[in-house]
Amino acid sequence: MLQFLWVIFPYLMITNFIVGHIYRYNVDQLSWTAKSSEFLEKKNLKWGSMLFHIGILFVFVGHIAGLLVPKSLLESLGVSESLYHVGAVYGGGLAGIITLIGILILLNRRLTNKRVRVTSDTSDVITVILIFLIILIGIYNTLIGNRLHPDFDYRETISPWFRGLLTFVPDPSLMKSAPIGFQLHILVSFSLIGIWPFTRLVHVWSVPLTYFKRRYIIYRKRAG
């Protein structure tokens, strides 16, 4: 079971992520869009999207530091265990809460606004629910899970496992001692990665860099 959950399943989702993007880009570029629904409802989208994107940016940076940067390297740079813990709990907790508020606004908008709901497909609903669960479980792990399991250090278990996954030498035994909250957070995250290419999340890779060099659009009033 350890082999399936922490080796086979992650690699299946990563493979689906890569192959799915290549397939969709080559076969169905017209659907490569965020499918904006701003014209259907603007107020909740504005606040939900702003809070979510601001929060998720800091959450992403925190995960990079926690998962990809070895504990020993941070300590050699003067980042002690206590200092890292303060940053992870208070900084990460605040970023997580901001992100959670944003996704709650977007989830509520998606499910309760009739016009938005009618134009949503199954992948839209599944995507926003998965993101909500990932964030909710992540906040639980940060604010509650760490208190319930004070002796557990994910930088000595989950982080080495994740880096091993990226270098093709994963050690599933490292995940055996991880609390269920951390395990669920990872499994739901990989589930989202697996369906990513077939959702509107593909718009993440479509950065409109050409906007900076395109000509201005000039509007003129009709004479008379």
PDB file of C-alpha atoms in Angstrom:
ATOM      1  CA  MET A   1       0.000   0.000   0.000  1.00  0.00           C
ATOM      2  CA  LEU A   2       2.855   2.402   0.831  1.00  0.00           C
ATOM      3  CA  GLN A   3       4.343   1.740  -2.595  1.00  0.00           C
ATOM      4  CA  PHE A   4       1.080   2.575  -4.348  1.00  0.00           C
ATOM      5  CA  LEU A   5       0.200   5.699  -2.345  1.00  0.00           C
ATOM      6  CA  TRP A   6       3.642   7.290  -2.229  1.00  0.00           C
ATOM      7  CA  VAL A   7       5.317   6.083  -5.424  1.00  0.00           C
ATOM      8  CA  ILE A   8       2.882   4.772  -8.048  1.00  0.00           C
ATOM      9  CA  PHE A   9       0.013   7.218  -7.485  1.00  0.00           C
ATOM     10  CA  PRO A  10       2.166  10.392  -7.498  1.00  0.00           C
ATOM     11  CA  TYR A  11       3.982   9.299 -10.656  1.00  0.00           C
ATOM     12  CA  LEU A  12       0.675   8.456 -12.350  1.00  0.00           C
ATOM     13  CA  MET A  13      -0.650  11.933 -11.561  1.00  0.00           C
ATOM     14  CA  ILE A  14       2.577  13.628 -12.698  1.00  0.00           C
ATOM     15  CA  THR A  15       2.550  11.618 -15.940  1.00  0.00           C
ATOM     16  CA  ASN A  16      -1.076  12.564 -16.526  1.00  0.00           C
ATOM     17  CA  PHE A  17      -0.164  16.192 -15.832  1.00  0.00           C
ATOM     18  CA  ILE A  18       2.615  16.248 -18.431  1.00  0.00           C
ATOM     19  CA  VAL A  19       1.008  14.081 -21.142  1.00  0.00           C
ATOM     20  CA  GLY A  20      -2.381  15.720 -20.632  1.00  0.00           C
ATOM     21  CA  HIS A  21      -0.992  19.216 -21.208  1.00  0.00           C
ATOM     22  CA  ILE A  22       0.848  18.146 -24.355  1.00  0.00           C
ATOM     23  CA  TYR A  23      -2.256  16.394 -25.700  1.00  0.00           C
ATOM     24  CA  ARG A  24      -4.634  19.265 -24.969  1.00  0.00           C
ATOM     25  CA  TYR A  25      -2.302  21.898 -26.385  1.00  0.00           C
ATOM     26  CA  ASN A  26      -1.904  19.975 -29.639  1.00  0.00           C
ATOM     27  CA  VAL A  27      -5.506  18.835 -29.999  1.00  0.00           C
ATOM     28  CA  ASP A  28      -7.716  21.473 -28.393  1.00  0.00           C
ATOM     29  CA  GLN A  29      -6.013  24.867 -28.140  1.00  0.00           C
ATOM     30  CA  LEU A  30      -9.300  26.756 -28.449  1.00  0.00           C
ATOM     31  CA  SER A  31     -10.351  25.498 -25.002  1.00  0.00           C
ATOM     32  CA  TRP A  32      -7.035  26.603 -23.461  1.00  0.00           C
ATOM     33  CA  THR A  33      -8.648  29.430 -21.524  1.00  0.00           C
ATOM     34  CA  ALA A  34      -9.761  30.536 -18.082  1.00  0.00           C
ATOM     35  CA  LYS A  35     -13.344  30.768 -19.366  1.00  0.00           C
ATOM     36  CA  SER A  36     -13.858  34.053 -17.563  1.00  0.00           C
ATOM     37  CA  SER A  37     -17.327  34.608 -16.100  1.00  0.00           C
ATOM     38  CA  GLU A  38     -16.687  38.201 -15.049  1.00  0.00           C
ATOM     39  CA  PHE A  39     -19.504  39.481 -17.245  1.00  0.00           C
ATOM     40  CA  LEU A  40     -21.929  37.252 -15.306  1.00  0.00           C
ATOM     41  CA  GLU A  41     -20.949  38.455 -11.833  1.00  0.00           C
ATOM     42  CA  LYS A  42     -18.141  40.818 -10.952  1.00  0.00           C
ATOM     43  CA  LYS A  43     -18.130  41.799  -7.255  1.00  0.00           C
ATOM     44  CA  ASN A  44     -17.535  38.386  -5.654  1.00  0.00           C
ATOM     45  CA  LEU A  45     -15.153  37.373  -8.431  1.00  0.00           C
ATOM     46  CA  LYS A  46     -13.083  40.488  -7.829  1.00  0.00           C
ATOM     47  CA  TRP A  47     -12.599  39.915  -4.090  1.00  0.00           C
ATOM     48  CA  GLY A  48     -12.432  36.132  -4.213  1.00  0.00           C
ATOM     49  CA  SER A  49      -9.909  36.057  -7.047  1.00  0.00           C
ATOM     50  CA  MET A  50      -7.755  38.804  -5.540  1.00  0.00           C
ATOM     51  CA  LEU A  51      -7.568  37.201  -2.080  1.00  0.00           C
ATOM     52  CA  PHE A  52      -7.020  33.730  -3.512  1.00  0.00           C
ATOM     53  CA  HIS A  53      -4.204  34.709  -5.867  1.00  0.00           C
ATOM     54  CA  ILE A  54      -2.408  36.867  -3.295  1.00  0.00           C
ATOM     55  CA  GLY A  55      -2.625  34.129  -0.687  1.00  0.00           C
ATOM     56  CA  ILE A  56      -1.676  31.253  -2.971  1.00  0.00           C
ATOM     57  CA  LEU A  57       1.462  33.084  -4.097  1.00  0.00           C
ATOM     58  CA  PHE A  58       2.794  33.210  -0.530  1.00  0.00           C
ATOM     59  CA  VAL A  59       1.612  29.644   0.122  1.00  0.00           C
ATOM     60  CA  PHE A  60       3.539  28.471  -2.942  1.00  0.00           C
ATOM     61  CA  VAL A  61       6.731  30.218  -1.832  1.00  0.00           C
ATOM     62  CA  GLY A  62       6.365  28.678   1.634  1.00  0.00           C
ATOM     63  CA  HIS A  63       5.991  25.200   0.160  1.00  0.00           C
ATOM     64  CA  ILE A  64       9.094  25.701  -1.975  1.00  0.00           C
ATOM     65  CA  ALA A  65      11.096  26.605   1.144  1.00  0.00           C
ATOM     66  CA  GLY A  66       9.668  23.748   3.189  1.00  0.00           C
ATOM     67  CA  LEU A  67       9.796  20.970   0.609  1.00  0.00           C
ATOM     68  CA  LEU A  68      12.688  21.718  -1.731  1.00  0.00           C
ATOM     69  CA  VAL A  69      15.192  23.451   0.544  1.00  0.00           C
ATOM     70  CA  PRO A  70      16.883  20.944   2.900  1.00  0.00           C
ATOM     71  CA  LYS A  71      16.632  21.658   6.607  1.00  0.00           C
ATOM     72  CA  SER A  72      20.418  21.542   6.958  1.00  0.00           C
ATOM     73  CA  LEU A  73      20.854  24.227   4.282  1.00  0.00           C
ATOM     74  CA  LEU A  74      18.471  26.627   6.013  1.00  0.00           C
ATOM     75  CA  GLU A  75      20.215  26.052   9.339  1.00  0.00           C
ATOM     76  CA  SER A  76      23.594  26.780   7.733  1.00  0.00           C
ATOM     77  CA  LEU A  77      22.123  30.085   6.550  1.00  0.00           C
ATOM     78  CA  GLY A  78      21.103  30.967  10.098  1.00  0.00           C
ATOM     79  CA  VAL A  79      17.442  29.915   9.959  1.00  0.00           C
ATOM     80  CA  SER A  80      16.996  28.021  13.222  1.00  0.00           C
ATOM     81  CA  GLU A  81      14.229  25.508  13.959  1.00  0.00           C
ATOM     82  CA  SER A  82      12.320  27.990  16.115  1.00  0.00           C
ATOM     83  CA  LEU A  83      12.628  30.794  13.554  1.00  0.00           C
ATOM     84  CA  TYR A  84      11.428  28.541  10.762  1.00  0.00           C
ATOM     85  CA  HIS A  85       8.543  27.321  12.920  1.00  0.00           C
ATOM     86  CA  VAL A  86       7.407  30.885  13.654  1.00  0.00           C
ATOM     87  CA  GLY A  87       7.485  31.765   9.964  1.00  0.00           C
ATOM     88  CA  ALA A  88       5.705  28.573   8.940  1.00  0.00           C
ATOM     89  CA  VAL A  89       2.943  28.814  11.551  1.00  0.00           C
ATOM     90  CA  TYR A  90       2.234  32.536  11.599  1.00  0.00           C
ATOM     91  CA  GLY A  91       3.260  33.502   8.073  1.00  0.00           C
ATOM     92  CA  GLY A  92       1.985  30.312   6.499  1.00  0.00           C
ATOM     93  CA  GLY A  93      -1.153  30.356   8.626  1.00  0.00           C
ATOM     94  CA  LEU A  94      -1.991  33.918   7.609  1.00  0.00           C
ATOM     95  CA  ALA A  95      -1.362  33.196   3.925  1.00  0.00           C
ATOM     96  CA  GLY A  96      -3.488  30.068   4.191  1.00  0.00           C
ATOM     97  CA  ILE A  97      -6.386  31.925   5.801  1.00  0.00           C
ATOM     98  CA  ILE A  98      -6.293  34.628   3.116  1.00  0.00           C
ATOM     99  CA  THR A  99      -6.317  31.925   0.448  1.00  0.00           C
ATOM    100  CA  LEU A 100      -9.135  30.073   2.213  1.00  0.00           C
ATOM    101  CA  ILE A 101     -11.320  33.197   2.362  1.00  0.00           C
ATOM    102  CA  GLY A 102     -10.706  33.764  -1.339  1.00  0.00           C
ATOM    103  CA  ILE A 103     -11.581  30.212  -2.388  1.00  0.00           C
ATOM    104  CA  LEU A 104     -14.670  30.229  -0.138  1.00  0.00           C
ATOM    105  CA  ILE A 105     -15.931  33.336  -1.927  1.00  0.00           C
ATOM    106  CA  LEU A 106     -15.249  31.715  -5.308  1.00  0.00           C
ATOM    107  CA  LEU A 107     -16.800  28.392  -4.256  1.00  0.00           C
ATOM    108  CA  ASN A 108     -19.917  30.108  -2.931  1.00  0.00           C
ATOM    109  CA  ARG A 109     -20.142  32.138  -6.142  1.00  0.00           C
ATOM    110  CA  ARG A 110     -19.754  29.037  -8.280  1.00  0.00           C
ATOM    111  CA  LEU A 111     -22.468  27.088  -6.450  1.00  0.00           C
ATOM    112  CA  THR A 112     -25.036  29.729  -5.479  1.00  0.00           C
ATOM    113  CA  ASN A 113     -24.997  32.244  -8.330  1.00  0.00           C
ATOM    114  CA  LYS A 114     -27.463  30.860 -10.848  1.00  0.00           C
ATOM    115  CA  ARG A 115     -25.875  32.436 -13.917  1.00  0.00           C
ATOM    116  CA  VAL A 116     -22.389  31.251 -12.977  1.00  0.00           C
ATOM    117  CA  ARG A 117     -23.607  27.795 -11.982  1.00  0.00           C
ATOM    118  CA  VAL A 118     -25.418  27.246 -15.278  1.00  0.00           C
ATOM    119  CA  THR A 119     -22.270  28.046 -17.268  1.00  0.00           C
ATOM    120  CA  SER A 120     -20.044  25.827 -15.087  1.00  0.00           C
ATOM    121  CA  ASP A 121     -19.184  22.295 -16.122  1.00  0.00           C
ATOM    122  CA  THR A 122     -18.291  19.351 -13.882  1.00  0.00           C
ATOM    123  CA  SER A 123     -14.557  20.036 -14.032  1.00  0.00           C
ATOM    124  CA  ASP A 124     -15.095  23.604 -12.748  1.00  0.00           C
ATOM    125  CA  VAL A 125     -16.944  22.391  -9.660  1.00  0.00           C
ATOM    126  CA  ILE A 126     -14.539  19.515  -8.957  1.00  0.00           C
ATOM    127  CA  THR A 127     -11.537  21.815  -9.333  1.00  0.00           C
ATOM    128  CA  VAL A 128     -12.753  24.472  -6.908  1.00  0.00           C
ATOM    129  CA  ILE A 129     -13.824  21.817  -4.364  1.00  0.00           C
ATOM    130  CA  LEU A 130     -10.411  20.103  -4.524  1.00  0.00           C
ATOM    131  CA  ILE A 131      -8.613  23.429  -4.096  1.00  0.00           C
ATOM    132  CA  PHE A 132     -10.854  24.233  -1.129  1.00  0.00           C
ATOM    133  CA  LEU A 133     -10.076  20.854   0.497  1.00  0.00           C
ATOM    134  CA  ILE A 134      -6.332  21.228  -0.098  1.00  0.00           C
ATOM    135  CA  ILE A 135      -6.277  24.653   1.523  1.00  0.00           C
ATOM    136  CA  LEU A 136      -8.550  23.635   4.405  1.00  0.00           C
ATOM    137  CA  ILE A 137      -6.472  20.550   5.251  1.00  0.00           C
ATOM    138  CA  GLY A 138      -3.279  22.570   4.883  1.00  0.00           C
ATOM    139  CA  ILE A 139      -4.480  25.164   7.401  1.00  0.00           C
ATOM    140  CA  TYR A 140      -5.536  22.374   9.749  1.00  0.00           C
ATOM    141  CA  ASN A 141      -2.054  20.857   9.545  1.00  0.00           C
ATOM    142  CA  THR A 142      -0.402  24.237  10.145  1.00  0.00           C
ATOM    143  CA  LEU A 143      -2.521  25.502  13.020  1.00  0.00           C
ATOM    144  CA  ILE A 144      -3.777  22.296  14.664  1.00  0.00           C
ATOM    145  CA  GLY A 145      -1.869  19.291  13.325  1.00  0.00           C
ATOM    146  CA  ASN A 146       1.490  20.668  14.423  1.00  0.00           C
ATOM    147  CA  ARG A 147       0.152  21.084  17.957  1.00  0.00           C
ATOM    148  CA  LEU A 148      -1.291  17.567  18.059  1.00  0.00           C
ATOM    149  CA  HIS A 149       1.958  16.062  16.753  1.00  0.00           C
ATOM    150  CA  PRO A 150       4.744  18.255  18.219  1.00  0.00           C
ATOM    151  CA  ASP A 151       7.395  15.585  17.635  1.00  0.00           C
ATOM    152  CA  PHE A 152       6.649  15.243  13.933  1.00  0.00           C
ATOM    153  CA  ASP A 153       8.927  17.205  11.602  1.00  0.00           C
ATOM    154  CA  TYR A 154       7.817  17.147   7.971  1.00  0.00           C
ATOM    155  CA  ARG A 155      11.188  18.541   6.907  1.00  0.00           C
ATOM    156  CA  GLU A 156      12.743  15.236   7.965  1.00  0.00           C
ATOM    157  CA  THR A 157      10.069  12.987   6.437  1.00  0.00           C
ATOM    158  CA  ILE A 158       7.796  14.519   3.808  1.00  0.00           C
ATOM    159  CA  SER A 159      10.424  16.869   2.361  1.00  0.00           C
ATOM    160  CA  PRO A 160      13.066  14.140   1.729  1.00  0.00           C
ATOM    161  CA  TRP A 161      10.332  11.914   0.266  1.00  0.00           C
ATOM    162  CA  PHE A 162       9.197  14.688  -2.081  1.00  0.00           C
ATOM    163  CA  ARG A 163      12.740  15.508  -3.206  1.00  0.00           C
ATOM    164  CA  GLY A 164      13.307  11.792  -3.770  1.00  0.00           C
ATOM    165  CA  LEU A 165      10.178  11.724  -5.914  1.00  0.00           C
ATOM    166  CA  LEU A 166      11.618  14.471  -8.109  1.00  0.00           C
ATOM    167  CA  THR A 167      14.969  12.700  -8.432  1.00  0.00           C
ATOM    168  CA  PHE A 168      13.363   9.287  -9.078  1.00  0.00           C
ATOM    169  CA  VAL A 169      14.529   7.710  -5.818  1.00  0.00           C
ATOM    170  CA  PRO A 170      11.435   8.030  -3.571  1.00  0.00           C
ATOM    171  CA  ASP A 171      11.441   6.308  -0.184  1.00  0.00           C
ATOM    172  CA  PRO A 172       7.794   5.525   0.688  1.00  0.00           C
ATOM    173  CA  SER A 173       8.746   4.456   4.212  1.00  0.00           C
ATOM    174  CA  LEU A 174       9.336   8.126   5.061  1.00  0.00           C
ATOM    175  CA  MET A 175       5.598   8.732   4.741  1.00  0.00           C
ATOM    176  CA  LYS A 176       4.621   5.976   7.136  1.00  0.00           C
ATOM    177  CA  SER A 177       4.956   8.176  10.217  1.00  0.00           C
ATOM    178  CA  ALA A 178       3.265  11.222   8.667  1.00  0.00           C
ATOM    179  CA  PRO A 179      -0.028  12.165  10.393  1.00  0.00           C
ATOM    180  CA  ILE A 180      -3.193  11.491   8.403  1.00  0.00           C
ATOM    181  CA  GLY A 181      -3.785  15.211   7.856  1.00  0.00           C
ATOM    182  CA  PHE A 182      -0.470  15.620   6.043  1.00  0.00           C
ATOM    183  CA  GLN A 183      -1.087  12.471   4.014  1.00  0.00           C
ATOM    184  CA  LEU A 184      -4.533  13.639   2.916  1.00  0.00           C
ATOM    185  CA  HIS A 185      -3.148  17.054   1.991  1.00  0.00           C
ATOM    186  CA  ILE A 186      -0.595  15.423  -0.312  1.00  0.00           C
ATOM    187  CA  LEU A 187      -2.970  12.877  -1.884  1.00  0.00           C
ATOM    188  CA  VAL A 188      -5.658  15.462  -2.659  1.00  0.00           C
ATOM    189  CA  SER A 189      -2.970  17.778  -4.084  1.00  0.00           C
ATOM    190  CA  PHE A 190      -1.739  15.068  -6.445  1.00  0.00           C
ATOM    191  CA  SER A 191      -5.339  14.363  -7.451  1.00  0.00           C
ATOM    192  CA  LEU A 192      -5.640  18.005  -8.501  1.00  0.00           C
ATOM    193  CA  ILE A 193      -2.349  17.742 -10.399  1.00  0.00           C
ATOM    194  CA  GLY A 194      -3.735  14.710 -12.234  1.00  0.00           C
ATOM    195  CA  ILE A 195      -6.867  16.467 -13.526  1.00  0.00           C
ATOM    196  CA  TRP A 196      -5.130  19.835 -14.067  1.00  0.00           C
ATOM    197  CA  PRO A 197      -4.684  19.541 -17.886  1.00  0.00           C
ATOM    198  CA  PHE A 198      -8.411  18.958 -18.363  1.00  0.00           C
ATOM    199  CA  THR A 199      -9.602  21.975 -16.391  1.00  0.00           C
ATOM    200  CA  ARG A 200      -9.464  25.761 -16.701  1.00  0.00           C
ATOM    201  CA  LEU A 201      -6.297  25.685 -14.562  1.00  0.00           C
ATOM    202  CA  VAL A 202      -4.292  25.477 -17.791  1.00  0.00           C
ATOM    203  CA  HIS A 203      -4.621  29.265 -17.989  1.00  0.00           C
ATOM    204  CA  VAL A 204      -1.835  29.427 -15.369  1.00  0.00           C
ATOM    205  CA  TRP A 205       0.701  28.759 -18.141  1.00  0.00           C
ATOM    206  CA  SER A 206      -0.729  31.357 -20.527  1.00  0.00           C
ATOM    207  CA  VAL A 207       1.038  34.483 -19.305  1.00  0.00           C
ATOM    208  CA  PRO A 208       0.025  37.370 -21.632  1.00  0.00           C
ATOM    209  CA  LEU A 209       3.555  38.705 -22.145  1.00  0.00           C
ATOM    210  CA  THR A 210       2.618  40.091 -25.566  1.00  0.00           C
ATOM    211  CA  TYR A 211       0.376  42.626 -23.829  1.00  0.00           C
ATOM    212  CA  PHE A 212       3.470  44.643 -22.931  1.00  0.00           C
ATOM    213  CA  LYS A 213       4.482  45.204 -26.553  1.00  0.00           C
ATOM    214  CA  ARG A 214       1.176  45.272 -28.425  1.00  0.00           C
ATOM    215  CA  ARG A 215      -0.184  48.464 -29.918  1.00  0.00           C
ATOM    216  CA  TYR A 216      -2.720  50.512 -28.041  1.00  0.00           C
ATOM    217  CA  ILE A 217      -6.332  50.111 -29.099  1.00  0.00           C
ATOM    218  CA  ILE A 218      -7.729  53.497 -30.102  1.00  0.00           C
ATOM    219  CA  TYR A 219     -11.432  54.197 -29.723  1.00  0.00           C
ATOM    220  CA  ARG A 220     -12.998  57.053 -31.655  1.00  0.00           C
ATOM    221  CA  LYS A 221     -16.417  58.591 -31.367  1.00  0.00           C
ATOM    222  CA  ARG A 222     -18.570  58.577 -34.454  1.00  0.00           C
ATOM    223  CA  ALA A 223     -18.923  62.022 -35.906  1.00  0.00           C
ATOM    224  CA  GLY A 224     -22.252  63.673 -35.254  1.00  0.00           C
TER     225      GLY A 224
END
